[in-house]
Amino acid sequence: EAAAGMSAASDGGRRPLRVFFLPFFARGHLIPMTDLACRMAAARPAEVEATMVVTPANAALIATTVTRAVDAGHAVRLLRYPFPDVGLESGVECLGTVAQHDAWRVFRAVDLSQPIHEKLLLEHRPDAVVADVPFWWVTGIAAKMGVPRLTFHPVGIFAQLAMNNLYAIRSDIIRDGVAAPSVIVPGMPGKEIAIPPSELPEFLLQDAVLSMEWDNIKAAQLAGFGVIVNTFADLEKTYCDEYRRVDARRAYFVGPVSLPLDSAVHRGGDGNVDCLEWLSTKPSRSVVYACFGSWACFSARQIRELALGLEASNKPFLWVVRSEDSDGLWVPEGWEQRVADRGMVVRGWAPQLAVLAHPSVGAFLTHCGWNSVLEAASAGLPVLTWPLVFEQFINERLVTEVATFGARLWDGGKRNVRVEDADTVPAEAIGRAVAGFMEGGERWDKMRARAGELAEKARAAVSENGSSWRDLHRVIDDLTEANASRVRSNGDS
Ligand code: UDP
């Protein structure tokens, strides 16, 4: 420990800044954080050494991305720590790979990681730690080491601000066991945002485990050095300004970290690349891409309706079905033959970024996970929204009401963050929405144009001197300065 401090001091602080990145156990977190680590190392070669600190099975999911960065000459490393024993079979270490009924075990593993993180960080003594939202304890460990802790947010600012502001009034959302029909989100600059309680994450409505964690998370975020968010200012500008004012000591908006498109094909695991060839056989902008992220599940009945709906649309489609959902009999008899000329099903993992960038894809049917929203905007694709869980219904409102590059797939029944309380979306509605969207018309053309504008702004944001480019460099400058002053004060004492 002393030796590390001395060597930094003796070479004038010129050894690279060693930044550790600690992602939560889910691909929607792991993927953007790995991108971020690679972007930081690439932004300042020789000045930053980025280390992804992950459990073995999660390391396997990002290994290709890390290897590519290393081959490009960037200082990116992998450091593995054991996944806590929570009764999962070996090799199962993240939300999308555990069976739904075992998801709680992943959260148990989060709690059990605290002492492991502490030991590991004290042993390796990085100069700064970028840790994911649930790992609030890293703020305390970093403070003990005298180094900055940043919180990485894989969720956008609009949803974060909405959740923080709703959390503050949560006791008013449900009074005497009765939920208000709709809540106006307080403290949102600009347009009024209303949302029914059934579309809000459950921790805002009742004392779930996360409600208690939320206080720790918020306190750790405010006490820490700052936050890094995967978004870009032009997508949610007024909210970014407000967020800077109330929710963080320092805020850096560095996204989309998926741009520039470089290692698109193996991001988050080995994807099915045949679908890219298949796409190339289809006319320009003719295909609807349907994918619902890395872990949300559908009922068997809903999968059937979705299959029939895509068939009824009569449009070409590329549909990603998670392995867990595709087990057993999941589509109607004869369906695959009937759609064989215009539909492709990927079971498991698709190379989403490469798919979204493909000229044959014309629209994205998405669950509104934040990464998918951002990736759609970056690719200039309009979206049909079908939120399923957690903050996805809030993201949907950014897409459809504020940024206006998408529309709801269905409004004809009960929607609910609790999948078991939501109505099944009927095939007929899916078919009609997809067909209408793909056929175009003034309303859709406007959304397409708006998505195109956002794609240009996203590209500009990450290009030299763009807003995200500047924020990425500002993080590095601020951490470098914090490190230099720590080294100086260590030397003085
Ligand atoms: N993704 C992918 N292939 C798939 C499904 C998802 O590459 O078949 C990627 C997608 O590009 C995104 C991430 O996985 O980067 C999913 O994150 P998102 O926030 O959209 O959803 P979540 O999985 O967190 O629900």
Short mmCIF file of C-alpha atoms and ligand atoms in Angstrom, two decimals:
data_model
loop_
_atom_site.label_atom_id
_atom_site.label_comp_id
_atom_site.label_asym_id
_atom_site.label_seq_id
_atom_site.Cartn_x
_atom_site.Cartn_y
_atom_site.Cartn_z
CA GLU A 1 0.00 0.00 0.00
CA ALA A 2 2.77 2.43 0.98
CA ALA A 3 4.77 1.32 -2.03
CA ALA A 4 1.95 2.17 -4.41
CA GLY A 5 1.64 5.65 -2.92
CA MET A 6 5.41 6.19 -3.05
CA SER A 7 5.78 5.14 -6.65
CA ALA A 8 3.01 7.51 -7.65
CA ALA A 9 4.69 10.32 -5.78
CA SER A 10 8.18 9.59 -6.97
CA ASP A 11 7.39 9.59 -10.65
CA GLY A 12 5.42 12.80 -10.33
CA GLY A 13 2.04 10.99 -10.55
CA ARG A 14 2.76 9.88 -14.09
CA ARG A 15 1.84 6.26 -13.68
CA PRO A 16 -1.64 5.65 -15.04
CA LEU A 17 -4.64 6.36 -12.89
CA ARG A 18 -5.93 2.96 -11.78
CA VAL A 19 -9.71 2.99 -11.94
CA PHE A 20 -11.75 -0.04 -10.80
CA PHE A 21 -15.24 -0.69 -12.18
CA LEU A 22 -17.68 -2.80 -10.16
CA PRO A 23 -20.88 -3.74 -12.03
CA PHE A 24 -24.05 -5.33 -10.65
CA PHE A 25 -24.91 -8.88 -11.77
CA ALA A 26 -27.10 -8.14 -14.82
CA ARG A 27 -26.20 -7.63 -18.45
CA GLY A 28 -28.02 -4.29 -18.64
CA HIS A 29 -25.40 -3.05 -16.14
CA LEU A 30 -22.40 -5.16 -17.08
CA ILE A 31 -22.46 -4.20 -20.77
CA PRO A 32 -22.56 -0.40 -20.49
CA MET A 33 -20.05 -0.40 -17.64
CA THR A 34 -17.60 -2.40 -19.71
CA ASP A 35 -18.11 0.02 -22.58
CA LEU A 36 -17.46 2.88 -20.17
CA ALA A 37 -14.23 1.31 -18.88
CA CYS A 38 -13.03 0.83 -22.46
CA ARG A 39 -14.00 4.42 -23.42
CA MET A 40 -12.11 5.84 -20.45
CA ALA A 41 -8.98 3.86 -21.20
CA ALA A 42 -9.17 4.79 -24.88
CA ALA A 43 -9.79 8.48 -24.20
CA ARG A 44 -6.40 8.88 -22.51
CA PRO A 45 -3.98 6.15 -23.48
CA ALA A 46 -1.21 5.79 -20.90
CA GLU A 47 -3.10 7.95 -18.41
CA VAL A 48 -5.90 5.58 -17.39
CA GLU A 49 -5.82 1.89 -16.58
CA ALA A 50 -9.37 0.54 -16.34
CA THR A 51 -10.07 -2.70 -14.47
CA MET A 52 -13.41 -4.51 -14.67
CA VAL A 53 -13.92 -6.24 -11.33
CA VAL A 54 -16.34 -9.10 -11.91
CA THR A 55 -17.29 -12.65 -10.96
CA PRO A 56 -16.10 -15.46 -13.28
CA ALA A 57 -19.27 -16.13 -15.30
CA ASN A 58 -19.83 -12.41 -15.76
CA ALA A 59 -16.21 -12.03 -16.83
CA ALA A 60 -16.90 -14.54 -19.59
CA LEU A 61 -19.71 -12.31 -20.93
CA ILE A 62 -17.42 -9.31 -21.36
CA ALA A 63 -14.18 -11.11 -22.23
CA THR A 64 -14.43 -10.47 -25.97
CA THR A 65 -15.02 -6.75 -25.51
CA VAL A 66 -12.08 -6.50 -23.11
CA THR A 67 -9.80 -8.49 -25.42
CA ARG A 68 -10.68 -6.21 -28.32
CA ALA A 69 -9.82 -3.15 -26.25
CA VAL A 70 -6.51 -4.71 -25.22
CA ASP A 71 -5.73 -5.61 -28.84
CA ALA A 72 -6.37 -2.00 -29.77
CA GLY A 73 -3.66 -1.05 -27.27
CA HIS A 74 -5.88 0.19 -24.44
CA ALA A 75 -5.15 -0.52 -20.79
CA VAL A 76 -8.22 -2.54 -19.82
CA ARG A 77 -7.97 -5.43 -17.37
CA LEU A 78 -10.22 -8.04 -15.83
CA LEU A 79 -10.05 -8.88 -12.15
CA ARG A 80 -12.19 -11.78 -10.96
CA TYR A 81 -13.68 -12.39 -7.53
CA PRO A 82 -15.74 -15.41 -6.49
CA PHE A 83 -19.52 -15.20 -6.81
CA PRO A 84 -21.00 -15.66 -3.33
CA ASP A 85 -22.51 -19.07 -2.62
CA VAL A 86 -26.25 -18.45 -2.77
CA GLY A 87 -27.31 -21.89 -3.92
CA LEU A 88 -27.09 -21.27 -7.67
CA GLU A 89 -25.45 -23.79 -9.91
CA SER A 90 -21.95 -22.96 -10.99
CA GLY A 91 -21.73 -20.57 -13.92
CA VAL A 92 -25.04 -18.88 -13.11
CA GLU A 93 -24.22 -15.41 -11.82
CA CYS A 94 -26.55 -12.85 -13.33
CA LEU A 95 -30.20 -11.91 -13.57
CA GLY A 96 -30.75 -12.99 -17.14
CA THR A 97 -29.25 -16.44 -16.67
CA VAL A 98 -30.99 -17.47 -13.43
CA ALA A 99 -34.48 -18.87 -13.58
CA GLN A 100 -37.05 -16.23 -12.61
CA HIS A 101 -37.88 -17.97 -9.31
CA ASP A 102 -34.21 -17.79 -8.34
CA ALA A 103 -33.78 -14.07 -9.05
CA TRP A 104 -33.86 -13.31 -5.31
CA ARG A 105 -30.63 -15.28 -4.96
CA VAL A 106 -28.84 -12.76 -7.16
CA PHE A 107 -29.91 -9.98 -4.78
CA ARG A 108 -28.74 -12.10 -1.87
CA ALA A 109 -25.39 -12.34 -3.63
CA VAL A 110 -25.30 -8.54 -3.77
CA ASP A 111 -25.58 -8.35 0.03
CA LEU A 112 -22.92 -11.01 0.48
CA SER A 113 -20.53 -9.15 -1.82
CA GLN A 114 -19.92 -6.36 0.65
CA PRO A 115 -17.07 -7.99 2.63
CA ILE A 116 -15.60 -9.41 -0.59
CA HIS A 117 -15.50 -5.94 -2.15
CA GLU A 118 -13.92 -4.49 0.95
CA LYS A 119 -11.15 -7.06 1.09
CA LEU A 120 -10.47 -6.82 -2.62
CA LEU A 121 -10.33 -3.02 -2.73
CA LEU A 122 -8.11 -2.75 0.34
CA GLU A 123 -5.79 -5.32 -1.15
CA HIS A 124 -5.52 -3.73 -4.62
CA ARG A 125 -5.76 -0.06 -3.63
CA PRO A 126 -7.08 1.50 -6.84
CA ASP A 127 -6.93 5.29 -7.26
CA ALA A 128 -10.67 5.54 -7.86
CA VAL A 129 -13.69 3.24 -7.89
CA VAL A 130 -16.68 3.44 -10.20
CA ALA A 131 -19.30 1.21 -8.58
CA ASP A 132 -22.80 0.30 -9.61
CA VAL A 133 -25.89 1.67 -7.85
CA PRO A 134 -26.66 -1.29 -5.52
CA PHE A 135 -23.11 -1.38 -4.14
CA TRP A 136 -23.64 1.63 -1.87
CA TRP A 137 -21.02 0.42 0.62
CA VAL A 138 -18.21 1.14 -1.79
CA THR A 139 -18.53 4.84 -0.89
CA GLY A 140 -17.51 4.00 2.69
CA ILE A 141 -14.66 1.71 1.63
CA ALA A 142 -13.33 4.33 -0.79
CA ALA A 143 -13.52 6.98 1.92
CA LYS A 144 -11.47 4.72 4.18
CA MET A 145 -8.83 4.46 1.43
CA GLY A 146 -9.03 8.20 0.75
CA VAL A 147 -9.97 7.71 -2.90
CA PRO A 148 -13.00 8.90 -4.91
CA ARG A 149 -16.05 6.68 -5.42
CA LEU A 150 -18.28 7.38 -8.37
CA THR A 151 -21.70 5.81 -8.87
CA PHE A 152 -22.39 4.46 -12.33
CA HIS A 153 -26.01 4.74 -13.44
CA PRO A 154 -27.20 2.47 -16.24
CA VAL A 155 -30.59 4.25 -16.11
CA GLY A 156 -31.30 7.65 -17.67
CA ILE A 157 -31.83 10.93 -15.88
CA PHE A 158 -35.54 11.33 -16.61
CA ALA A 159 -36.33 8.04 -14.83
CA GLN A 160 -33.88 8.69 -12.00
CA LEU A 161 -35.29 12.11 -11.31
CA ALA A 162 -38.85 10.78 -11.46
CA MET A 163 -38.06 7.90 -9.07
CA ASN A 164 -36.22 10.15 -6.62
CA ASN A 165 -39.04 12.66 -6.59
CA LEU A 166 -41.74 10.00 -6.28
CA TYR A 167 -39.83 8.30 -3.49
CA ALA A 168 -40.03 11.54 -1.52
CA ILE A 169 -43.86 11.51 -1.71
CA ARG A 170 -44.35 7.73 -1.56
CA SER A 171 -46.58 7.81 1.50
CA ASP A 172 -49.07 9.90 -0.51
CA ILE A 173 -49.24 7.56 -3.49
CA ILE A 174 -51.17 4.93 -1.59
CA ARG A 175 -53.40 6.27 1.18
CA ASP A 176 -55.27 3.84 3.45
CA GLY A 177 -54.51 1.04 1.05
CA VAL A 178 -56.04 2.87 -1.92
CA ALA A 179 -53.86 3.99 -4.78
CA ALA A 180 -54.54 7.26 -6.56
CA PRO A 181 -55.60 6.58 -10.18
CA SER A 182 -52.67 8.57 -11.45
CA VAL A 183 -49.76 10.43 -9.90
CA ILE A 184 -48.23 13.59 -11.27
CA VAL A 185 -44.50 13.26 -10.82
CA PRO A 186 -43.39 16.21 -8.69
CA GLY A 187 -40.35 18.33 -9.46
CA MET A 188 -40.11 17.49 -13.16
CA PRO A 189 -39.14 20.52 -15.19
CA GLY A 190 -41.13 21.13 -18.36
CA LYS A 191 -44.03 18.94 -19.38
CA GLU A 192 -46.34 17.44 -16.74
CA ILE A 193 -45.69 13.72 -16.36
CA ALA A 194 -48.52 11.57 -15.02
CA ILE A 195 -48.29 7.87 -14.29
CA PRO A 196 -50.66 5.37 -12.67
CA PRO A 197 -49.24 3.65 -9.58
CA SER A 198 -49.61 0.25 -11.27
CA GLU A 199 -46.85 1.36 -13.68
CA LEU A 200 -44.40 2.37 -10.96
CA PRO A 201 -41.60 0.23 -9.50
CA GLU A 202 -42.96 -1.49 -6.43
CA PHE A 203 -40.45 -0.01 -4.02
CA LEU A 204 -42.21 3.33 -4.49
CA LEU A 205 -45.51 1.88 -3.30
CA GLN A 206 -44.68 -0.41 -0.43
CA ASP A 207 -41.81 -1.20 1.82
CA ALA A 208 -39.99 -3.64 -0.38
CA VAL A 209 -36.36 -4.52 0.32
CA LEU A 210 -35.31 -1.88 -2.18
CA SER A 211 -37.17 0.87 -0.28
CA MET A 212 -34.76 0.41 2.60
CA GLU A 213 -31.77 0.06 0.30
CA TRP A 214 -32.83 3.20 -1.56
CA ASP A 215 -31.99 5.41 1.42
CA ASN A 216 -28.53 3.87 1.62
CA ILE A 217 -28.09 4.17 -2.13
CA LYS A 218 -29.11 7.83 -2.19
CA ALA A 219 -26.97 8.74 0.80
CA ALA A 220 -23.96 6.96 -0.70
CA GLN A 221 -24.49 8.70 -4.02
CA LEU A 222 -24.64 12.15 -2.42
CA ALA A 223 -21.66 11.46 -0.17
CA GLY A 224 -19.58 10.08 -3.02
CA PHE A 225 -17.43 11.98 -5.51
CA GLY A 226 -20.13 12.05 -8.18
CA VAL A 227 -22.18 10.07 -10.66
CA ILE A 228 -21.52 8.89 -14.19
CA VAL A 229 -24.64 8.37 -16.28
CA ASN A 230 -25.07 6.60 -19.59
CA THR A 231 -27.05 9.31 -21.35
CA PHE A 232 -26.36 12.39 -23.46
CA ALA A 233 -27.45 15.91 -22.64
CA ASP A 234 -29.42 16.51 -25.85
CA LEU A 235 -31.72 13.57 -25.12
CA GLU A 236 -32.93 14.81 -21.73
CA LYS A 237 -31.39 18.25 -21.27
CA THR A 238 -33.77 19.99 -18.85
CA TYR A 239 -33.77 16.93 -16.62
CA CYS A 240 -29.98 16.78 -16.65
CA ASP A 241 -29.79 20.39 -15.45
CA GLU A 242 -32.25 19.69 -12.63
CA TYR A 243 -30.46 16.47 -11.67
CA ARG A 244 -27.13 18.25 -11.44
CA ARG A 245 -28.76 20.69 -9.05
CA VAL A 246 -30.39 18.19 -6.67
CA ASP A 247 -29.08 14.66 -7.00
CA ALA A 248 -25.30 14.58 -7.16
CA ARG A 249 -22.22 16.49 -6.14
CA ARG A 250 -20.78 16.05 -9.61
CA ALA A 251 -22.63 14.60 -12.58
CA TYR A 252 -21.02 13.36 -15.77
CA PHE A 253 -23.24 12.48 -18.76
CA VAL A 254 -20.99 10.37 -20.95
CA GLY A 255 -23.28 8.34 -23.23
CA PRO A 256 -24.21 6.66 -25.35
CA VAL A 257 -21.27 4.50 -24.30
CA SER A 258 -22.22 2.10 -27.12
CA LEU A 259 -20.89 4.71 -29.59
CA PRO A 260 -18.81 4.82 -31.66
CA LEU A 261 -19.92 1.43 -32.92
CA ASP A 262 -16.87 -0.78 -32.82
CA SER A 263 -17.21 -4.08 -30.99
CA ALA A 264 -20.89 -4.51 -31.76
CA VAL A 265 -21.08 -8.20 -32.54
CA HIS A 266 -19.95 -9.92 -29.34
CA ARG A 267 -21.17 -7.36 -26.84
CA GLY A 268 -22.61 -9.07 -23.76
CA GLY A 269 -21.89 -12.57 -25.01
CA ASP A 270 -21.75 -14.51 -28.22
CA GLY A 271 -24.74 -13.48 -30.25
CA ASN A 272 -26.38 -15.20 -33.19
CA VAL A 273 -24.63 -13.62 -36.16
CA ASP A 274 -26.64 -15.53 -38.78
CA CYS A 275 -29.43 -13.03 -38.26
CA LEU A 276 -27.24 -10.31 -39.79
CA GLU A 277 -26.94 -12.30 -42.99
CA TRP A 278 -30.66 -12.94 -42.92
CA LEU A 279 -31.32 -9.21 -42.50
CA SER A 280 -29.25 -8.54 -45.60
CA THR A 281 -31.75 -10.50 -47.68
CA LYS A 282 -34.54 -8.07 -46.71
CA PRO A 283 -35.37 -4.68 -48.25
CA SER A 284 -34.16 -1.47 -46.66
CA ARG A 285 -36.03 -0.50 -43.45
CA SER A 286 -38.54 -3.29 -43.88
CA VAL A 287 -37.90 -5.36 -40.75
CA VAL A 288 -39.26 -4.82 -37.25
CA TYR A 289 -36.79 -5.95 -34.58
CA ALA A 290 -38.50 -7.28 -31.43
CA CYS A 291 -36.36 -7.77 -28.34
CA PHE A 292 -37.16 -7.36 -24.67
CA GLY A 293 -33.80 -7.14 -22.98
CA SER A 294 -31.77 -9.60 -21.03
CA TRP A 295 -34.06 -10.77 -18.22
CA ALA A 296 -37.75 -9.81 -18.35
CA CYS A 297 -40.06 -12.80 -18.94
CA PHE A 298 -43.33 -13.32 -20.75
CA SER A 299 -46.05 -15.81 -19.86
CA ALA A 300 -46.43 -18.74 -22.26
CA ARG A 301 -49.75 -17.25 -23.29
CA GLN A 302 -48.21 -13.87 -24.08
CA ILE A 303 -45.49 -15.49 -26.16
CA ARG A 304 -48.15 -17.23 -28.20
CA GLU A 305 -50.03 -13.98 -28.78
CA LEU A 306 -46.83 -12.24 -29.76
CA ALA A 307 -46.03 -14.99 -32.25
CA LEU A 308 -49.51 -14.75 -33.77
CA GLY A 309 -49.36 -10.95 -33.75
CA LEU A 310 -46.09 -10.84 -35.64
CA GLU A 311 -47.57 -13.26 -38.12
CA ALA A 312 -50.73 -11.17 -38.47
CA SER A 313 -48.70 -8.00 -39.13
CA ASN A 314 -47.56 -9.48 -42.43
CA LYS A 315 -44.26 -7.61 -42.05
CA PRO A 316 -40.76 -9.04 -41.92
CA PHE A 317 -39.58 -9.46 -38.32
CA LEU A 318 -36.57 -10.49 -36.31
CA TRP A 319 -37.68 -11.68 -32.88
CA VAL A 320 -35.35 -12.46 -30.00
CA VAL A 321 -36.72 -14.99 -27.53
CA ARG A 322 -34.75 -15.51 -24.35
CA SER A 323 -33.60 -19.09 -23.88
CA GLU A 324 -35.74 -19.52 -20.78
CA ASP A 325 -38.86 -18.41 -22.65
CA SER A 326 -38.13 -20.60 -25.63
CA ASP A 327 -38.03 -23.86 -23.68
CA GLY A 328 -40.84 -26.22 -24.52
CA LEU A 329 -43.68 -25.64 -26.91
CA TRP A 330 -44.04 -21.92 -27.27
CA VAL A 331 -45.48 -21.19 -30.67
CA PRO A 332 -48.64 -22.49 -32.30
CA GLU A 333 -48.44 -25.54 -34.48
CA GLY A 334 -47.24 -24.77 -38.00
CA TRP A 335 -46.34 -21.18 -37.14
CA GLU A 336 -42.67 -21.45 -38.04
CA GLN A 337 -43.48 -22.80 -41.50
CA ARG A 338 -46.08 -20.11 -42.11
CA VAL A 339 -43.70 -17.23 -41.36
CA ALA A 340 -40.55 -18.88 -42.71
CA ASP A 341 -40.22 -16.51 -45.67
CA ARG A 342 -40.30 -13.32 -43.65
CA GLY A 343 -39.63 -13.99 -39.99
CA MET A 344 -36.55 -15.05 -38.07
CA VAL A 345 -36.44 -16.08 -34.45
CA VAL A 346 -33.23 -15.82 -32.48
CA ARG A 347 -33.22 -18.03 -29.41
CA GLY A 348 -30.90 -16.64 -26.79
CA TRP A 349 -28.76 -13.64 -27.62
CA ALA A 350 -28.76 -11.30 -30.61
CA PRO A 351 -25.98 -8.89 -31.55
CA GLN A 352 -28.36 -6.03 -30.84
CA LEU A 353 -26.14 -3.09 -31.73
CA ALA A 354 -25.27 -4.61 -35.09
CA VAL A 355 -28.94 -5.40 -35.71
CA LEU A 356 -30.05 -1.86 -34.90
CA ALA A 357 -27.37 -0.49 -37.22
CA HIS A 358 -28.45 -2.76 -40.08
CA PRO A 359 -30.09 -0.85 -42.97
CA SER A 360 -32.87 -3.44 -43.31
CA VAL A 361 -34.22 -2.72 -39.83
CA GLY A 362 -36.95 -0.07 -39.80
CA ALA A 363 -38.33 -0.13 -36.27
CA PHE A 364 -37.70 -1.56 -32.82
CA LEU A 365 -40.36 -3.16 -30.63
CA THR A 366 -38.79 -2.72 -27.20
CA HIS A 367 -39.45 -3.17 -23.49
CA CYS A 368 -37.84 0.25 -22.91
CA GLY A 369 -34.87 -0.97 -20.87
CA TRP A 370 -32.66 2.10 -20.74
CA ASN A 371 -29.85 0.64 -22.84
CA SER A 372 -32.29 -0.33 -25.55
CA VAL A 373 -33.89 3.14 -25.55
CA LEU A 374 -30.50 4.77 -25.88
CA GLU A 375 -29.33 2.31 -28.53
CA ALA A 376 -32.50 2.91 -30.57
CA ALA A 377 -32.02 6.67 -30.43
CA SER A 378 -28.34 6.25 -31.36
CA ALA A 379 -29.31 4.14 -34.36
CA GLY A 380 -32.00 6.59 -35.45
CA LEU A 381 -34.78 4.01 -35.12
CA PRO A 382 -38.32 4.82 -34.08
CA VAL A 383 -39.71 2.49 -31.43
CA LEU A 384 -42.92 0.75 -30.46
CA THR A 385 -42.99 0.58 -26.67
CA TRP A 386 -43.98 -2.40 -24.57
CA PRO A 387 -42.66 -1.79 -21.06
CA LEU A 388 -42.69 -4.78 -18.72
CA VAL A 389 -41.12 -4.12 -15.35
CA PHE A 390 -39.44 -1.67 -12.99
CA GLU A 391 -38.62 1.79 -14.43
CA GLN A 392 -39.42 0.80 -18.03
CA PHE A 393 -42.84 2.50 -17.91
CA ILE A 394 -41.11 5.74 -16.92
CA ASN A 395 -38.59 5.42 -19.75
CA GLU A 396 -41.54 4.88 -22.06
CA ARG A 397 -42.86 8.34 -21.20
CA LEU A 398 -39.54 9.93 -22.12
CA VAL A 399 -39.70 8.15 -25.47
CA THR A 400 -43.34 8.83 -26.32
CA GLU A 401 -44.09 12.14 -24.58
CA VAL A 402 -40.82 14.05 -24.35
CA ALA A 403 -38.34 12.85 -26.98
CA THR A 404 -41.26 11.73 -29.23
CA PHE A 405 -39.50 9.07 -31.28
CA GLY A 406 -41.90 6.28 -30.42
CA ALA A 407 -45.46 5.23 -29.67
CA ARG A 408 -47.16 2.70 -27.42
CA LEU A 409 -47.80 -0.70 -28.88
CA TRP A 410 -51.05 -1.12 -26.96
CA ASP A 411 -53.32 0.91 -24.76
CA GLY A 412 -56.31 -1.35 -24.64
CA GLY A 413 -56.07 -3.01 -21.23
CA LYS A 414 -54.41 -3.25 -17.85
CA ARG A 415 -50.71 -2.61 -17.81
CA ASN A 416 -48.75 -3.43 -14.67
CA VAL A 417 -45.16 -3.73 -13.47
CA ARG A 418 -46.29 -6.99 -11.90
CA VAL A 419 -46.43 -9.23 -14.93
CA GLU A 420 -49.06 -11.45 -13.26
CA ASP A 421 -51.42 -8.47 -12.89
CA ALA A 422 -51.08 -7.22 -16.46
CA ASP A 423 -53.51 -8.15 -19.22
CA THR A 424 -52.18 -10.27 -22.04
CA VAL A 425 -51.65 -8.10 -25.12
CA PRO A 426 -53.77 -9.73 -27.84
CA ALA A 427 -52.28 -10.88 -31.13
CA GLU A 428 -54.70 -8.80 -33.11
CA ALA A 429 -53.54 -5.56 -31.41
CA ILE A 430 -49.89 -6.47 -31.92
CA GLY A 431 -50.46 -7.23 -35.58
CA ARG A 432 -52.33 -3.99 -36.17
CA ALA A 433 -49.76 -1.82 -34.33
CA VAL A 434 -46.77 -3.37 -36.08
CA ALA A 435 -48.39 -3.18 -39.52
CA GLY A 436 -49.47 0.44 -39.02
CA PHE A 437 -46.05 1.46 -37.75
CA MET A 438 -44.17 -0.19 -40.62
CA GLU A 439 -46.52 1.14 -43.28
CA GLY A 440 -45.73 4.70 -42.23
CA GLY A 441 -47.83 7.81 -42.61
CA GLU A 442 -47.42 11.28 -41.22
CA ARG A 443 -47.41 10.35 -37.54
CA TRP A 444 -44.80 7.63 -37.96
CA ASP A 445 -42.71 9.65 -40.37
CA LYS A 446 -42.38 12.36 -37.74
CA MET A 447 -41.12 9.82 -35.20
CA ARG A 448 -38.67 8.45 -37.73
CA ALA A 449 -37.40 11.96 -38.45
CA ARG A 450 -37.09 12.67 -34.74
CA ALA A 451 -35.13 9.44 -34.20
CA GLY A 452 -32.83 10.46 -37.05
CA GLU A 453 -32.16 13.82 -35.38
CA LEU A 454 -31.39 12.08 -32.08
CA ALA A 455 -28.93 9.76 -33.79
CA GLU A 456 -27.04 12.74 -35.16
CA LYS A 457 -27.02 14.39 -31.76
CA ALA A 458 -25.84 11.18 -30.08
CA ARG A 459 -22.97 10.90 -32.56
CA ALA A 460 -22.08 14.55 -32.05
CA ALA A 461 -22.16 14.11 -28.26
CA VAL A 462 -19.45 11.44 -28.27
CA SER A 463 -17.34 13.05 -31.01
CA GLU A 464 -14.41 15.29 -30.15
CA ASN A 465 -15.61 18.26 -28.08
CA GLY A 466 -19.18 16.97 -27.92
CA SER A 467 -20.97 17.12 -24.55
CA SER A 468 -20.36 13.47 -23.63
CA TRP A 469 -16.78 13.57 -24.90
CA ARG A 470 -16.13 16.59 -22.70
CA ASP A 471 -17.76 14.95 -19.66
CA LEU A 472 -15.70 11.79 -20.15
CA HIS A 473 -12.52 13.85 -20.20
CA ARG A 474 -13.75 15.89 -17.24
CA VAL A 475 -14.15 12.72 -15.13
CA ILE A 476 -10.59 11.75 -15.93
CA ASP A 477 -9.29 15.27 -15.18
CA ASP A 478 -11.19 15.47 -11.90
CA LEU A 479 -10.00 12.02 -10.79
CA THR A 480 -6.44 12.80 -11.82
CA GLU A 481 -6.51 15.96 -9.78
CA ALA A 482 -8.02 14.20 -6.75
CA ASN A 483 -5.31 11.58 -7.04
CA ALA A 484 -2.53 14.13 -7.29
CA SER A 485 -3.75 15.96 -4.21
CA ARG A 486 -4.03 12.68 -2.28
CA VAL A 487 -0.50 11.73 -3.27
CA ARG A 488 0.74 15.19 -2.26
CA SER A 489 -0.93 15.04 1.14
CA ASN A 490 0.37 11.49 1.71
CA GLY A 491 3.83 12.81 0.91
CA ASP A 492 3.40 15.73 3.30
CA SER A 493 2.27 13.60 6.23
N1 UDP B 1 -28.85 -7.17 -25.70
C1 UDP B 1 -28.19 -7.82 -26.72
N2 UDP B 1 -28.77 -8.94 -27.26
C2 UDP B 1 -29.94 -9.44 -26.84
C3 UDP B 1 -30.63 -8.77 -25.78
C4 UDP B 1 -30.05 -7.64 -25.24
O1 UDP B 1 -27.11 -7.40 -27.14
O2 UDP B 1 -30.40 -10.44 -27.37
C5 UDP B 1 -28.21 -6.00 -25.06
C6 UDP B 1 -28.82 -4.70 -25.48
O3 UDP B 1 -28.15 -4.19 -26.62
C7 UDP B 1 -28.61 -3.85 -24.25
C8 UDP B 1 -28.66 -4.83 -23.10
O4 UDP B 1 -28.41 -6.10 -23.67
O5 UDP B 1 -27.34 -3.25 -24.28
C9 UDP B 1 -30.01 -4.88 -22.42
O6 UDP B 1 -30.16 -3.76 -21.63
P1 UDP B 1 -31.56 -3.03 -21.46
O7 UDP B 1 -31.34 -1.90 -20.52
O8 UDP B 1 -32.13 -2.68 -22.77
O9 UDP B 1 -32.51 -4.12 -20.84
P2 UDP B 1 -32.41 -5.09 -19.56
O10 UDP B 1 -31.74 -6.32 -20.01
O11 UDP B 1 -31.64 -4.36 -18.50
O12 UDP B 1 -33.84 -5.30 -19.23
#
